Amino acid sequence: MSEMRTPLSRVRGLGSAKKGTEHFWLQRVTALANIPLAVFFVSAMVAHAGADYLTVTAFLSRPIVALVMLLLILSMVWHMRLGLQVVIEDYIHGHTAKLLALILNTFFALAVGTASVLAILKLTL
Amino acid sequence: MSDTADKKINDDTRHVSRHDASKRPLSPHIQIYRWTLTMFLSILHRATGVALYAGTLLLVWWLMAAATGPEAFAFFQAAAGSWIGQLVLFGYTWALFHHMFGGIKHFIWDTGAGFELSAVEWMSRGATVIPILLTLISWVLAYKFMGAF
């Protein structure tokens, strides 16, 4: 038997979306990027612990700093969305609840990413 | 069939199903196994990931406060400088380092290396201890930059 799925299952088109490898790969690529970016971020935070408003905004508005911060945010937000997607798929089994959680996950990641990018652009430009 | 016979069958099935529910072999779960460092780290990797996810709100807050102006930034600094703020940031620092070294360990496993039990054990110990040390070093340095000593 070549086709194990029922006609109804085929029509619904649910099941594997053939995106597993891409998900796995992007999780690793963003994880790899996150290592140097997070090391930079923690170092910058440590060096600016307790620093005043002018020092911090001057630091963040330097193009090279803004560039690394933008890369950090994009990579981090992408990575965390992929990660939480797996957590949701593992623990939330109800169809509607799962779908809703996955959509909220995307909304949260996009909101965090966009707000951070906006803040950095405002500080740099 | 008489009512009595009907009741007898119902009683029997109820008895059988109750019996089955208690004796049926269940798939073992975390409360059955002896705890090992590797399974603890596996759980902690996911937990720190979820914590860092929520923690991005702090990063957004910090950036938005800096972009908004001196008052918003002062408010953030007051919150971050409070004892609860420091505690959360300390936890965030540890979660970040822990998740990073857990990830590095997974990178090594992804290549197919490091699966000998001895390698698994020392990698796991390293991925537990190094993040704690880096967190402490970061905070000592941060306090040094703040002029605490």
Short mmCIF file of C-alpha atoms in Angstrom, two decimals:
data_model
loop_
_atom_site.label_atom_id
_atom_site.label_comp_id
_atom_site.label_asym_id
_atom_site.label_seq_id
_atom_site.Cartn_x
_atom_site.Cartn_y
_atom_site.Cartn_z
CA MET A 1 0.00 0.00 0.00
CA SER A 2 1.62 3.25 -1.08
CA GLU A 3 -0.81 5.68 0.59
CA MET A 4 -1.34 5.24 4.32
CA ARG A 5 -3.48 8.35 4.84
CA THR A 6 -7.26 8.43 4.61
CA PRO A 7 -8.85 10.61 1.89
CA LEU A 8 -10.17 12.98 4.59
CA SER A 9 -6.71 13.36 6.09
CA ARG A 10 -5.31 14.10 2.63
CA VAL A 11 -7.96 16.73 1.93
CA ARG A 12 -7.32 18.46 5.28
CA GLY A 13 -3.68 18.68 4.32
CA LEU A 14 -2.54 18.53 7.94
CA GLY A 15 0.41 16.54 9.21
CA SER A 16 3.99 17.03 8.18
CA ALA A 17 4.52 20.33 6.41
CA LYS A 18 7.99 19.14 5.25
CA LYS A 19 9.49 22.07 7.13
CA GLY A 20 11.27 20.06 9.82
CA THR A 21 14.76 20.25 8.38
CA GLU A 22 14.50 23.98 7.72
CA HIS A 23 13.31 24.50 11.33
CA PHE A 24 16.19 22.42 12.73
CA TRP A 25 18.73 24.20 10.54
CA LEU A 26 17.56 27.76 11.28
CA GLN A 27 17.51 26.93 15.00
CA ARG A 28 21.20 26.01 14.73
CA VAL A 29 22.19 28.91 12.46
CA THR A 30 20.58 31.49 14.76
CA ALA A 31 22.06 29.71 17.81
CA LEU A 32 25.54 29.97 16.29
CA ALA A 33 25.02 33.67 15.51
CA ASN A 34 23.69 34.24 19.03
CA ILE A 35 26.96 33.14 20.68
CA PRO A 36 29.21 36.08 19.64
CA LEU A 37 26.25 38.49 19.66
CA ALA A 38 25.25 37.56 23.22
CA VAL A 39 28.88 37.75 24.39
CA PHE A 40 29.02 41.28 22.97
CA PHE A 41 25.71 42.13 24.61
CA VAL A 42 26.68 40.89 28.08
CA SER A 43 30.08 42.63 27.82
CA ALA A 44 28.36 45.89 26.82
CA MET A 45 25.89 45.55 29.70
CA VAL A 46 28.68 44.88 32.20
CA ALA A 47 30.73 47.82 30.93
CA HIS A 48 27.68 50.13 31.16
CA ALA A 49 26.33 48.92 34.49
CA GLY A 50 24.88 51.97 36.23
CA ALA A 51 25.95 54.28 33.37
CA ASP A 52 23.87 57.44 32.96
CA TYR A 53 21.43 58.27 30.14
CA LEU A 54 23.88 60.24 27.98
CA THR A 55 26.60 57.58 28.16
CA VAL A 56 24.19 54.77 27.25
CA THR A 57 22.48 56.62 24.39
CA ALA A 58 25.85 57.75 23.01
CA PHE A 59 27.05 54.15 23.11
CA LEU A 60 23.91 52.75 21.43
CA SER A 61 23.95 55.44 18.72
CA ARG A 62 27.40 54.44 17.45
CA PRO A 63 26.81 52.75 14.05
CA ILE A 64 28.90 49.66 14.83
CA VAL A 65 27.10 49.16 18.16
CA ALA A 66 23.69 49.74 16.56
CA LEU A 67 24.57 47.25 13.80
CA VAL A 68 25.56 44.51 16.26
CA MET A 69 22.49 45.23 18.40
CA LEU A 70 20.23 44.94 15.34
CA LEU A 71 21.85 41.64 14.36
CA LEU A 72 21.50 40.39 17.95
CA ILE A 73 17.82 41.27 18.08
CA LEU A 74 16.96 39.71 14.70
CA SER A 75 18.86 36.50 15.41
CA MET A 76 17.61 36.23 18.98
CA VAL A 77 13.96 36.89 18.13
CA TRP A 78 14.06 34.37 15.29
CA HIS A 79 15.73 31.77 17.52
CA MET A 80 13.30 32.21 20.40
CA ARG A 81 10.26 31.98 18.12
CA LEU A 82 11.51 28.66 16.71
CA GLY A 83 12.30 27.43 20.22
CA LEU A 84 8.97 28.31 21.79
CA GLN A 85 7.16 26.84 18.78
CA VAL A 86 8.61 23.43 19.73
CA VAL A 87 7.64 23.93 23.38
CA ILE A 88 4.06 24.80 22.35
CA GLU A 89 3.83 21.82 20.00
CA ASP A 90 5.10 19.52 22.78
CA TYR A 91 2.76 20.63 25.56
CA ILE A 92 -0.40 22.12 24.04
CA HIS A 93 -2.50 19.44 22.38
CA GLY A 94 -5.88 21.07 21.78
CA HIS A 95 -6.11 22.17 18.13
CA THR A 96 -7.51 25.66 18.76
CA ALA A 97 -5.33 26.35 21.81
CA LYS A 98 -2.21 25.21 19.96
CA LEU A 99 -3.00 27.30 16.89
CA LEU A 100 -3.69 30.33 19.08
CA ALA A 101 -0.46 29.85 21.05
CA LEU A 102 1.58 29.52 17.85
CA ILE A 103 0.06 32.72 16.47
CA LEU A 104 0.68 34.57 19.78
CA ASN A 105 4.27 33.29 19.69
CA THR A 106 4.75 34.89 16.28
CA PHE A 107 3.05 38.11 17.41
CA PHE A 108 5.26 38.32 20.52
CA ALA A 109 8.49 37.70 18.61
CA LEU A 110 7.55 40.28 15.97
CA ALA A 111 6.47 42.85 18.57
CA VAL A 112 9.69 42.46 20.58
CA GLY A 113 11.79 42.55 17.41
CA THR A 114 10.05 45.55 15.86
CA ALA A 115 10.04 47.59 19.07
CA SER A 116 13.76 46.95 19.62
CA VAL A 117 14.65 47.79 16.03
CA LEU A 118 12.57 50.97 16.23
CA ALA A 119 14.33 52.03 19.44
CA ILE A 120 17.79 51.42 17.98
CA LEU A 121 16.97 53.24 14.74
CA LYS A 122 15.66 56.21 16.70
CA LEU A 123 18.86 56.30 18.76
CA THR A 124 21.16 55.97 15.73
CA LEU A 125 19.48 58.11 13.08
CA MET B 1 -31.69 -11.08 30.27
CA SER B 2 -32.86 -10.44 33.81
CA ASP B 3 -32.02 -7.24 35.65
CA THR B 4 -29.90 -9.16 38.14
CA ALA B 5 -27.77 -10.75 35.41
CA ASP B 6 -27.38 -7.35 33.70
CA LYS B 7 -26.19 -5.78 36.95
CA LYS B 8 -23.77 -8.64 37.50
CA ILE B 9 -22.15 -8.06 34.09
CA ASN B 10 -21.89 -4.30 34.75
CA ASP B 11 -20.26 -4.95 38.09
CA ASP B 12 -17.81 -7.33 36.47
CA THR B 13 -16.83 -4.92 33.71
CA ARG B 14 -16.42 -2.11 36.20
CA HIS B 15 -14.26 -4.37 38.30
CA VAL B 16 -12.18 -5.42 35.28
CA SER B 17 -11.63 -1.87 34.04
CA ARG B 18 -10.65 -0.65 37.50
CA HIS B 19 -8.30 -3.59 37.79
CA ASP B 20 -6.81 -2.79 34.37
CA ALA B 21 -6.32 0.88 35.21
CA SER B 22 -4.22 0.03 38.24
CA LYS B 23 -2.21 -2.84 36.77
CA ARG B 24 -1.70 -1.65 33.21
CA PRO B 25 1.99 -0.97 32.54
CA LEU B 26 2.49 2.75 32.07
CA SER B 27 5.18 4.49 30.09
CA PRO B 28 7.85 5.50 32.62
CA HIS B 29 8.18 9.20 33.22
CA ILE B 30 10.52 11.53 35.16
CA GLN B 31 9.17 10.53 38.58
CA ILE B 32 10.25 6.91 37.91
CA TYR B 33 13.85 7.43 36.80
CA ARG B 34 16.81 8.15 39.03
CA TRP B 35 17.74 11.77 38.38
CA THR B 36 20.86 12.29 36.30
CA LEU B 37 22.73 15.49 35.47
CA THR B 38 21.99 15.07 31.75
CA MET B 39 18.21 14.87 32.19
CA PHE B 40 18.29 17.77 34.65
CA LEU B 41 20.25 19.85 32.10
CA SER B 42 17.86 18.86 29.31
CA ILE B 43 14.94 20.23 31.32
CA LEU B 44 16.93 23.28 32.40
CA HIS B 45 17.90 24.07 28.79
CA ARG B 46 14.25 24.35 27.85
CA ALA B 47 13.38 26.22 31.06
CA THR B 48 16.14 28.79 30.58
CA GLY B 49 15.05 29.16 26.94
CA VAL B 50 11.51 30.00 28.01
CA ALA B 51 12.83 32.36 30.73
CA LEU B 52 15.03 34.17 28.20
CA TYR B 53 12.01 34.45 25.90
CA ALA B 54 10.13 36.33 28.62
CA GLY B 55 13.31 38.21 29.51
CA THR B 56 13.45 39.88 26.10
CA LEU B 57 10.79 42.21 27.50
CA LEU B 58 13.54 43.65 29.72
CA LEU B 59 15.74 44.26 26.68
CA VAL B 60 12.88 45.99 24.84
CA TRP B 61 12.10 48.05 27.94
CA TRP B 62 15.76 49.12 28.24
CA LEU B 63 16.03 50.05 24.54
CA MET B 64 12.66 51.82 24.41
CA ALA B 65 13.48 53.71 27.61
CA ALA B 66 16.80 54.88 26.13
CA ALA B 67 15.02 55.90 22.91
CA THR B 68 12.19 57.68 24.77
CA GLY B 69 14.17 60.01 26.99
CA PRO B 70 15.94 60.68 30.30
CA GLU B 71 12.85 60.21 32.52
CA ALA B 72 11.89 56.86 30.98
CA PHE B 73 15.52 55.77 31.25
CA ALA B 74 15.74 56.88 34.88
CA PHE B 75 12.60 54.85 35.63
CA PHE B 76 14.14 51.77 34.03
CA GLN B 77 17.38 52.26 35.96
CA ALA B 78 15.53 52.62 39.25
CA ALA B 79 13.68 49.36 38.57
CA ALA B 80 16.82 47.55 37.39
CA GLY B 81 18.81 48.90 40.33
CA SER B 82 16.31 47.74 42.99
CA TRP B 83 17.10 44.49 44.80
CA ILE B 84 14.37 42.62 42.94
CA GLY B 85 15.58 44.10 39.65
CA GLN B 86 19.14 43.01 40.40
CA LEU B 87 17.91 39.53 41.29
CA VAL B 88 15.98 39.23 38.00
CA LEU B 89 18.97 40.53 36.00
CA PHE B 90 21.31 38.14 37.81
CA GLY B 91 18.95 35.28 36.91
CA TYR B 92 18.78 36.54 33.34
CA THR B 93 22.60 36.59 33.11
CA TRP B 94 22.84 33.03 34.39
CA ALA B 95 20.00 31.81 32.12
CA LEU B 96 21.75 33.36 29.11
CA PHE B 97 25.12 31.74 29.87
CA HIS B 98 23.52 28.44 30.83
CA HIS B 99 21.44 28.28 27.65
CA MET B 100 24.50 29.28 25.60
CA PHE B 101 26.68 26.50 26.99
CA GLY B 102 23.83 24.01 26.75
CA GLY B 103 23.60 25.03 23.10
CA ILE B 104 27.35 24.58 22.57
CA LYS B 105 27.06 21.08 24.09
CA HIS B 106 24.23 20.34 21.64
CA PHE B 107 26.37 21.64 18.76
CA ILE B 108 29.05 19.07 19.68
CA TRP B 109 26.42 16.32 19.83
CA ASP B 110 24.97 17.52 16.50
CA THR B 111 28.29 16.63 14.85
CA GLY B 112 27.98 13.09 16.22
CA ALA B 113 30.85 13.56 18.66
CA GLY B 114 30.86 13.37 22.46
CA PHE B 115 28.39 10.53 22.95
CA GLU B 116 30.70 8.33 25.06
CA LEU B 117 29.29 8.29 28.60
CA SER B 118 32.47 9.83 30.04
CA ALA B 119 32.36 12.65 27.44
CA VAL B 120 28.65 13.24 28.09
CA GLU B 121 29.38 13.51 31.81
CA TRP B 122 32.29 15.95 31.66
CA MET B 123 30.58 18.07 29.00
CA SER B 124 27.50 18.24 31.21
CA ARG B 125 29.54 19.19 34.25
CA GLY B 126 31.34 21.88 32.25
CA ALA B 127 28.02 23.21 30.91
CA THR B 128 26.81 23.45 34.52
CA VAL B 129 29.85 25.02 36.20
CA ILE B 130 31.20 27.38 33.50
CA PRO B 131 27.93 29.40 33.18
CA ILE B 132 27.84 29.87 36.97
CA LEU B 133 31.44 31.12 36.98
CA LEU B 134 30.84 33.45 34.00
CA THR B 135 27.73 34.85 35.70
CA LEU B 136 29.66 35.58 38.89
CA ILE B 137 32.59 37.11 36.96
CA SER B 138 30.20 39.31 34.93
CA TRP B 139 28.54 40.61 38.09
CA VAL B 140 31.80 41.24 39.91
CA LEU B 141 32.99 43.21 36.87
CA ALA B 142 29.68 45.06 36.60
CA TYR B 143 29.92 46.17 40.24
CA LYS B 144 33.54 47.15 39.62
CA PHE B 145 32.44 49.33 36.66
CA MET B 146 29.80 50.89 38.91
CA GLY B 147 32.61 51.80 41.29
CA ALA B 148 31.45 49.56 44.12
CA PHE B 149 35.08 48.72 44.89
#
